[in-house]
Short mmCIF file of C-alpha atoms in Angstrom, two decimals:
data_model
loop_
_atom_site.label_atom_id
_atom_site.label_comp_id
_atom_site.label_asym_id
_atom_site.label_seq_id
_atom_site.Cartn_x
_atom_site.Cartn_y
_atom_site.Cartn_z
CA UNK I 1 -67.62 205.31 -274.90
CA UNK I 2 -64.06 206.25 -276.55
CA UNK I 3 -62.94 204.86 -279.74
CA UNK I 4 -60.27 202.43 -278.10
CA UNK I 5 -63.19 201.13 -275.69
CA UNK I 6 -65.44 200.78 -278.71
CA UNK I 7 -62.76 199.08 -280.19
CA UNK I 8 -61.85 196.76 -277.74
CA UNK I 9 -65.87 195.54 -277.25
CA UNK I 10 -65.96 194.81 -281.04
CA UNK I 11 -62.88 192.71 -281.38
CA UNK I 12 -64.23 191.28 -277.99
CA UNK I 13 -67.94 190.63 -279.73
CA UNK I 14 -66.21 189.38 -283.08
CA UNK I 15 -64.12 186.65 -280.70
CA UNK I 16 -66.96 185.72 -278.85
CA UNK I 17 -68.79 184.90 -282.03
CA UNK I 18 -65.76 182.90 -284.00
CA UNK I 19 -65.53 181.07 -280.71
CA UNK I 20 -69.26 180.21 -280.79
CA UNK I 21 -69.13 178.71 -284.43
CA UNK I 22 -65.30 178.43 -284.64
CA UNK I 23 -66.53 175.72 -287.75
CA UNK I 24 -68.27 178.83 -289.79
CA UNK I 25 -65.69 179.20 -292.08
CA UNK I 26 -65.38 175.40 -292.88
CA UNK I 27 -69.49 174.86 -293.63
CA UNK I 28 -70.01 173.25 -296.81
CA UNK I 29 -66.39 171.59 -296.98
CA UNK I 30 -66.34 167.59 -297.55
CA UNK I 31 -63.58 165.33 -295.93
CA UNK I 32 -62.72 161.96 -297.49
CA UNK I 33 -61.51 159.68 -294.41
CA UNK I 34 -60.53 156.12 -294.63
CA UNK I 35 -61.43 154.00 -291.61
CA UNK I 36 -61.88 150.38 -291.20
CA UNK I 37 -64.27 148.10 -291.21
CA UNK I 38 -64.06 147.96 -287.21
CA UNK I 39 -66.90 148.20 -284.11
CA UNK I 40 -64.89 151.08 -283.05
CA UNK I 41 -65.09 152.75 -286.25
CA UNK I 42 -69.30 151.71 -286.84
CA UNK I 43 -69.50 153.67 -283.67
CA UNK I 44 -67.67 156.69 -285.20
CA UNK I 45 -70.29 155.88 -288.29
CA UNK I 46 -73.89 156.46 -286.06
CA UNK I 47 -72.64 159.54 -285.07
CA UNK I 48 -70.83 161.24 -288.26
CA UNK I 49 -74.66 162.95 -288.54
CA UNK I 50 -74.24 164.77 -285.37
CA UNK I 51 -71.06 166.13 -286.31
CA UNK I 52 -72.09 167.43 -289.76
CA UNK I 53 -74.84 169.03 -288.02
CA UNK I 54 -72.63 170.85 -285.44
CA UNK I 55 -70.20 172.05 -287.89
CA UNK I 56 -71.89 171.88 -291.56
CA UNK I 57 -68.64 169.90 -292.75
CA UNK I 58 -69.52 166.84 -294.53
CA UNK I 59 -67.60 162.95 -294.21
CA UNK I 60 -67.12 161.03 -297.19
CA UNK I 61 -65.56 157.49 -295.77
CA UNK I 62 -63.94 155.43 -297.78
CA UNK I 63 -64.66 152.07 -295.71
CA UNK I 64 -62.67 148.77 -295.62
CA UNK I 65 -61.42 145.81 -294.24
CA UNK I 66 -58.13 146.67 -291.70
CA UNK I 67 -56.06 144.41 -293.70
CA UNK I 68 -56.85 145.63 -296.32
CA UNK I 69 -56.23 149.61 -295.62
CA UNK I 70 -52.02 149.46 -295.84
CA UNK I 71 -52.06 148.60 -299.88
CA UNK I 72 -54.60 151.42 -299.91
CA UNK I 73 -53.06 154.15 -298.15
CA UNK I 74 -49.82 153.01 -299.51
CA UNK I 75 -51.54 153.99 -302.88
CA UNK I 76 -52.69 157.38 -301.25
CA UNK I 77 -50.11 158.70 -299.04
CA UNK I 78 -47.37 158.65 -302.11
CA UNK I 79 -49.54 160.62 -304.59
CA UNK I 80 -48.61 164.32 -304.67
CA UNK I 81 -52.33 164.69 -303.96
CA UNK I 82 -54.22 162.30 -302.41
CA UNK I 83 -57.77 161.62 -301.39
CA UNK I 84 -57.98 161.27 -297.99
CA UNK I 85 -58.20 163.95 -295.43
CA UNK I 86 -57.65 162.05 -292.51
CA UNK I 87 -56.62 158.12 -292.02
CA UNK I 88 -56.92 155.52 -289.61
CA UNK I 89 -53.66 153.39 -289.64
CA UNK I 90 -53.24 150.29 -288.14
CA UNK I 91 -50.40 150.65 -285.07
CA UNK I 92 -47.46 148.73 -287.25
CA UNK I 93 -47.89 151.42 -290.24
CA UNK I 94 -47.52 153.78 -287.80
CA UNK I 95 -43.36 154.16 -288.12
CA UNK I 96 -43.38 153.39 -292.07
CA UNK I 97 -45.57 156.61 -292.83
CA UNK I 98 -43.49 158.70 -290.52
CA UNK I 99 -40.23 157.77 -292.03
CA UNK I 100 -41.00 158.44 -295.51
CA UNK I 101 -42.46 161.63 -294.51
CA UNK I 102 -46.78 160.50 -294.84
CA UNK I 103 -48.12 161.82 -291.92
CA UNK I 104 -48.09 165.53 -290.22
CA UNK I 105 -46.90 166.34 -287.32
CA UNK I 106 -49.54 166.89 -284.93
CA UNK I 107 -47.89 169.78 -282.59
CA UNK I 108 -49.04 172.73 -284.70
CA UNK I 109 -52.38 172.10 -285.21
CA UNK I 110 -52.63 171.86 -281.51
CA UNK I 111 -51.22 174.62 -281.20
CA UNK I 112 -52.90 176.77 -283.51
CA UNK I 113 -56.10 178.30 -281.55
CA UNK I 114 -58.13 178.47 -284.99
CA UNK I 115 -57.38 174.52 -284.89
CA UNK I 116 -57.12 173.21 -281.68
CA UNK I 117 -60.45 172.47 -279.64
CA UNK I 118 -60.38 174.36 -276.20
CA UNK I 119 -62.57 171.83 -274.55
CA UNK I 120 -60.29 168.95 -276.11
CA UNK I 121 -58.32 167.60 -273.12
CA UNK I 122 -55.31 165.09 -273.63
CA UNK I 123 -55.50 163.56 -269.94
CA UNK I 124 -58.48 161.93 -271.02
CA UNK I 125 -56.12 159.34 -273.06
CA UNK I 126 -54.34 156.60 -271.49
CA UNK I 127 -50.30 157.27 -271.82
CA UNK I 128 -49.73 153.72 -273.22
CA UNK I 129 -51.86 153.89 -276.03
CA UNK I 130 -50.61 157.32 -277.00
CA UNK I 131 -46.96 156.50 -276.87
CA UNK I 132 -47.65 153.18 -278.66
CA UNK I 133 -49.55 154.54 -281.28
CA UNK I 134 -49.28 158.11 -281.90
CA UNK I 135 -45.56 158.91 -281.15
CA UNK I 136 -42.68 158.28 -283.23
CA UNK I 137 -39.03 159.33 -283.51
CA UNK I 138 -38.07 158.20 -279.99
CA UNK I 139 -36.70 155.05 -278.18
CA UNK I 140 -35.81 152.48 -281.01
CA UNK I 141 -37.17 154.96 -283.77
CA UNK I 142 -40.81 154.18 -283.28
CA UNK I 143 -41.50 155.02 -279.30
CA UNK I 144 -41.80 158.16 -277.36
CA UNK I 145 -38.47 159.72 -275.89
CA UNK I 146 -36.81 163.15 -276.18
CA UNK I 147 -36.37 163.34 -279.89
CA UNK I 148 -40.08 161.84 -280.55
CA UNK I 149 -43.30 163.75 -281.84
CA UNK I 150 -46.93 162.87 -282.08
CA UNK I 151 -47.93 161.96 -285.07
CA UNK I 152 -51.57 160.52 -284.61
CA UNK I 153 -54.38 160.14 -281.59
CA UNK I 154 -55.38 156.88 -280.26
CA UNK I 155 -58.91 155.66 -281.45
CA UNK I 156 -60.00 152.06 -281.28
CA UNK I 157 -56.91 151.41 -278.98
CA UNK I 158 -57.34 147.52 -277.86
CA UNK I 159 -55.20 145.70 -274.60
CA UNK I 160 -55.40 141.55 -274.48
CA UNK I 161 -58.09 140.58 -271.66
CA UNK I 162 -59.16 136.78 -270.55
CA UNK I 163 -62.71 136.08 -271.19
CA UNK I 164 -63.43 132.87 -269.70
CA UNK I 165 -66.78 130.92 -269.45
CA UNK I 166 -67.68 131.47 -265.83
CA UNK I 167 -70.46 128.26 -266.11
CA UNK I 168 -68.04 126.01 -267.30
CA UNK I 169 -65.40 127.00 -264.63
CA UNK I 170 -68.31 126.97 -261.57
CA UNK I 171 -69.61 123.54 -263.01
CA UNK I 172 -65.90 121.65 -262.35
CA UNK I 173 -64.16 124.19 -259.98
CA UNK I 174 -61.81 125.34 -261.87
CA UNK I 175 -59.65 128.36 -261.18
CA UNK I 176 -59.23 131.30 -263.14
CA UNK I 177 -55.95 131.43 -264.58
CA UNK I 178 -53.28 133.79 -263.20
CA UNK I 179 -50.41 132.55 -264.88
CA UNK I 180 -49.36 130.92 -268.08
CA UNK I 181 -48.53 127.62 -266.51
CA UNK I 182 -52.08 127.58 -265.13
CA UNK I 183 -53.52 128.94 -268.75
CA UNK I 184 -52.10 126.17 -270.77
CA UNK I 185 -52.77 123.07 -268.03
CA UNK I 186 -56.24 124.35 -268.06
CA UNK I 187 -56.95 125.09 -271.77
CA UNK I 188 -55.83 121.21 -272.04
CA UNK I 189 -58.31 120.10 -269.26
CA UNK I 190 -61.20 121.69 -270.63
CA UNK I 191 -61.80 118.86 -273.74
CA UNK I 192 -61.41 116.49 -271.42
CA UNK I 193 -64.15 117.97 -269.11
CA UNK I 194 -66.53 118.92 -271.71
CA UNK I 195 -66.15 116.83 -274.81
CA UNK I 196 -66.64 118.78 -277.86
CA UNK I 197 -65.44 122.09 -276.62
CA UNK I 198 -61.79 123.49 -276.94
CA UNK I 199 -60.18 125.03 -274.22
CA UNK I 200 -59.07 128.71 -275.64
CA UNK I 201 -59.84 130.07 -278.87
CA UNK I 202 -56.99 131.69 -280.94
CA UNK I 203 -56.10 132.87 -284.08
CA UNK I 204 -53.13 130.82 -285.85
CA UNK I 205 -53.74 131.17 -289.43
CA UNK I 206 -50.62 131.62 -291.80
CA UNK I 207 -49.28 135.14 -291.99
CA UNK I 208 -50.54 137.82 -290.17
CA UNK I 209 -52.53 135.85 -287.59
CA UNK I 210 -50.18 133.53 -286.69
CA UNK I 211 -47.55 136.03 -286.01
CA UNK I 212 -50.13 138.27 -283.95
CA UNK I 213 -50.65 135.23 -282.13
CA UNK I 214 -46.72 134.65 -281.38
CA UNK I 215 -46.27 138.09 -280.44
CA UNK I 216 -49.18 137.51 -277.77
CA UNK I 217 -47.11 135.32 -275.96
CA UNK I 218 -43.93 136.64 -276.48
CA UNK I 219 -43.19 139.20 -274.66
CA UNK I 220 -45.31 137.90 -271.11
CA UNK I 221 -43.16 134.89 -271.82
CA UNK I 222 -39.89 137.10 -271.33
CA UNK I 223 -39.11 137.84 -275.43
CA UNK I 224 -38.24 139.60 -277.88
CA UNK I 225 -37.97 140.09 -281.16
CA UNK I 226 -34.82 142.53 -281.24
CA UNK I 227 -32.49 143.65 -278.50
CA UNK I 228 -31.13 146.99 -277.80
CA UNK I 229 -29.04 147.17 -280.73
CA UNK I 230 -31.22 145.48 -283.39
CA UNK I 231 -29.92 142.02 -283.15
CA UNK I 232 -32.80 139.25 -283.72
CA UNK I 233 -33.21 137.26 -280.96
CA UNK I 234 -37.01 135.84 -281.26
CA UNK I 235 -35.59 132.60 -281.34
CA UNK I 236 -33.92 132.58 -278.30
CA UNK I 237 -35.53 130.45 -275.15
CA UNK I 238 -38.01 132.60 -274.45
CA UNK I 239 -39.15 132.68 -278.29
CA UNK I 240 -39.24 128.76 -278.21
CA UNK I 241 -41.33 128.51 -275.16
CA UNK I 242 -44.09 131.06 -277.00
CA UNK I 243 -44.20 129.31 -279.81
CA UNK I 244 -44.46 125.73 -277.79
CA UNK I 245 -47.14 127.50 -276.02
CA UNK I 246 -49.53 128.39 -278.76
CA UNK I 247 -49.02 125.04 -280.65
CA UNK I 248 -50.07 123.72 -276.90
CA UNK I 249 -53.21 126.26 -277.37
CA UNK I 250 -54.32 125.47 -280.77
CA UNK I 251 -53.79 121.30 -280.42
CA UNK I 252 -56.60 121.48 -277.35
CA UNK I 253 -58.82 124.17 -279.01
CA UNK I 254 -61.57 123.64 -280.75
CA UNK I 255 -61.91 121.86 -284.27
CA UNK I 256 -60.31 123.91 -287.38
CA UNK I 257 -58.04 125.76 -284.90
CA UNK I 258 -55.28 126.11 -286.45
CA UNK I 259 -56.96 127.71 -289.42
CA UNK I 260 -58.33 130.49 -287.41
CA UNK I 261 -58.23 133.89 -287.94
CA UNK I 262 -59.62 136.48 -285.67
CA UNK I 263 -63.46 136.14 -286.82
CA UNK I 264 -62.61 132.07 -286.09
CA UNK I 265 -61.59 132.71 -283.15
CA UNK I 266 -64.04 135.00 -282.14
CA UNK I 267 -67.19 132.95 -283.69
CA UNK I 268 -65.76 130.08 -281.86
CA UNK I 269 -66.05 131.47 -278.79
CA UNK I 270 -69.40 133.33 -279.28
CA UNK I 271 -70.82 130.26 -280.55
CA UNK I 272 -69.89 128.42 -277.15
CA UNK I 273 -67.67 126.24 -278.63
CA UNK I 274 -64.12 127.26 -276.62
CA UNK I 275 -63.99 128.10 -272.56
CA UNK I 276 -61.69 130.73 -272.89
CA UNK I 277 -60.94 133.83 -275.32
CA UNK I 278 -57.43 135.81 -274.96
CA UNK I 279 -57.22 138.29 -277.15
CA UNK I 280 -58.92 142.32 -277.62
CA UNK I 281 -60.76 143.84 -275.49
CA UNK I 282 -63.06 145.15 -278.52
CA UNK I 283 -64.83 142.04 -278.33
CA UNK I 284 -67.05 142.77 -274.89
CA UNK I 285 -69.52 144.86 -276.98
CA UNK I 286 -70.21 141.46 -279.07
CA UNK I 287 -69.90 139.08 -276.42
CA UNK I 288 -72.84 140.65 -274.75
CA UNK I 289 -74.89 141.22 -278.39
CA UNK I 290 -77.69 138.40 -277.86
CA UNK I 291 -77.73 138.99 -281.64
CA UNK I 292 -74.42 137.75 -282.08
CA UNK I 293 -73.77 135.52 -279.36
CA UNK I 294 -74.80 132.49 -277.42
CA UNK I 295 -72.77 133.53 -274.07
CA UNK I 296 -74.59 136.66 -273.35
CA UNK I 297 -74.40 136.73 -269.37
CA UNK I 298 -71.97 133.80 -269.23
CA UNK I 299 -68.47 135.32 -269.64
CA UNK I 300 -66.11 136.76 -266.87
CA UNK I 301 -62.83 138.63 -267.93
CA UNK I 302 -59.35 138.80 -266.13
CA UNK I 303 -55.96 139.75 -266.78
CA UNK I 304 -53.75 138.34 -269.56
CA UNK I 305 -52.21 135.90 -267.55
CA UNK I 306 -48.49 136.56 -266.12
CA UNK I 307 -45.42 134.54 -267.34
CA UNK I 308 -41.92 136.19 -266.34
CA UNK I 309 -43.64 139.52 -266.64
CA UNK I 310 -46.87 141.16 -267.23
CA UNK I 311 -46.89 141.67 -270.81
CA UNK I 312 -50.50 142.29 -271.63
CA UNK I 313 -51.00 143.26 -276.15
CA UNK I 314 -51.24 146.98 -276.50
CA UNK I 315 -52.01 147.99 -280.28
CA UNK I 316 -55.29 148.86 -282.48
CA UNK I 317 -55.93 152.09 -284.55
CA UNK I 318 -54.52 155.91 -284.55
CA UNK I 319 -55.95 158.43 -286.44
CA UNK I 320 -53.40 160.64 -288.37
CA UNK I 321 -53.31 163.42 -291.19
CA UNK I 322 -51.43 162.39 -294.27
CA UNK I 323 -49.24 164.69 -295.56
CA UNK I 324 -50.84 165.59 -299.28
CA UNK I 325 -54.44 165.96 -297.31
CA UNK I 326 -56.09 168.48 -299.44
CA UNK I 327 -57.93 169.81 -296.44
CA UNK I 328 -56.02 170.32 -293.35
#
């Protein structure tokens, strides 16, 4: 064999082997990672094991409640050094972090073959979520577009969905709603059918609830909170007519509606106490829990029902790496 083919079979062998444990060289390294207290991140937690075990590299993760995360990373991300490794924002910090220069641009770890994983493949995420979550710098500032860049990955990315209780519909014929005229009639009707039980469950607390539950309605309704050029216009018809339609929602829900947060809303329709749930999709896995709820087998699901437009919620969680990361 000459010295060049020797050569080449070594650099080949040494390749094949970095390939084969390209995580050698991290062993033994901890990451501290802040993730909410979410079922999408609990999943992430069962597993965490598995992924030590594959790579040697440890998880430390700094656990809490979603609304709680923005005063912490706030904390975090303006420390020369912080503690966290790798974050899971919330989709509305997503444009804050980037502008003041928090969170790394994603492009050269992907590109960087030491980095990047060569079985990862990007086509297995849906557009949407990635635009809407990971991208910033584009359309309006905070959307994809020629001047944008990724910035974080979609996980625990949630779309609005219709659960409905398919017993109660069967037992007085009623349709599925398609529409919004056909969502509010019938989320009236329903206390009048079955005494004791409100017709769609919703959050409406003060603050953040209450304005998630606005913006539910908004834009299927036709609105918007800014035009083009930045003018407010979320009280403009269509803004009216989605805030006429949740009071309409939370007068015939259930008792203590318009005190409910998400967990309210939720419980209330686990508990069998509402005929209809419009909100995240994250809540199948608990709707079907018999450990957690009295509607196992009982619940159908459908489109967020259509107004002017289809206008269905598309938010949740990215994962991103802050800027002063000690380990990148």
């Amino acid at each position: 064999m000459s010295k060049i083919a020797g050569i080449t079979a070594g650099l080949a062998m040494l390749a094949s082997t970095a390939l084969s444990n390209p995580y050698k060289e991290y062993e033994g390294t901890t990451l501290v990672v802040n993730f909410p207290a979410h079922p999408h991140y609990n999943a992430v937690m069962q597993i965490l094991p598995e992924f030590t075990k594959e790579t040697g590299i440890e998880v430390e993760v700094d656990q809490l409640p979603y609304l709680k995360m923005r005063e912490r990373q706030t904390l975090e991300l303006g420390q020369d050094e912080g503690d966290y490794d790798l974050i899971a924002y919330v989709v509305f910090s997503k444009a804050d972090y980037v502008y003041a220069d928090q969170l790394e641009n994603l492009a050269r770890y992907f590109m960087n073959p030491k980095l990047a994983d060569p079985g990862y493949d990007a086509d297995d995420l849906i557009d949407g979520y990635v635009y809407n979550i990971g991208f910033a710098g584009g359309n309006k500032g905070y959307l994809q577009g020629k001047t944008g860049s990724l910035f974080g990955v979609p996980y625990g990315s949630e779309t609005s969905v219709l659960g409905y209780r398919k017993d109660i519909f069967e037992k007085h014929g009623l349709k599925v709603p398609e529409t919004y005229d056909e969502l509010l009639e019938t989320a009236c009707k329903i206390p009048e059918l079955e005494p004791g039980m409100g017709g769609l469950s919703s959050r409406a607390a003060s603050g953040h609830h209450a304005s998630h539950a606005f913006l539910l309605h908004l834009a299927p309704l036709g609105g918007r909170v800014f035009d083009d050029s930045w003018n407010p216009i979320v009280n403009n018809e269509a803004g009216v007519k989605a805030a006429n339609a949740l009071k309409q929602i939370v007068d015939c829900g259930p008792e203590g509606a318009s005190s409910f947060g998400f967990g309210e809303a939720l419980g209330s329709f686990l508990n069998g106490d509402t005929a209809m749930f419009l909100d995240t999709t994250v809540v199948a896995g608990q709707i079907n829990d018999p450990s957690k709820s009295k509607v196992v087998g009982k619940v159908g699901w459908a489109m967020h029902p259509m107004g002017t437009r289809r206008g269905s919620q598309t938010g949740g969680f990215g994962i991103g790496i802050p800027k002063n990361a000690e380990n990148k």
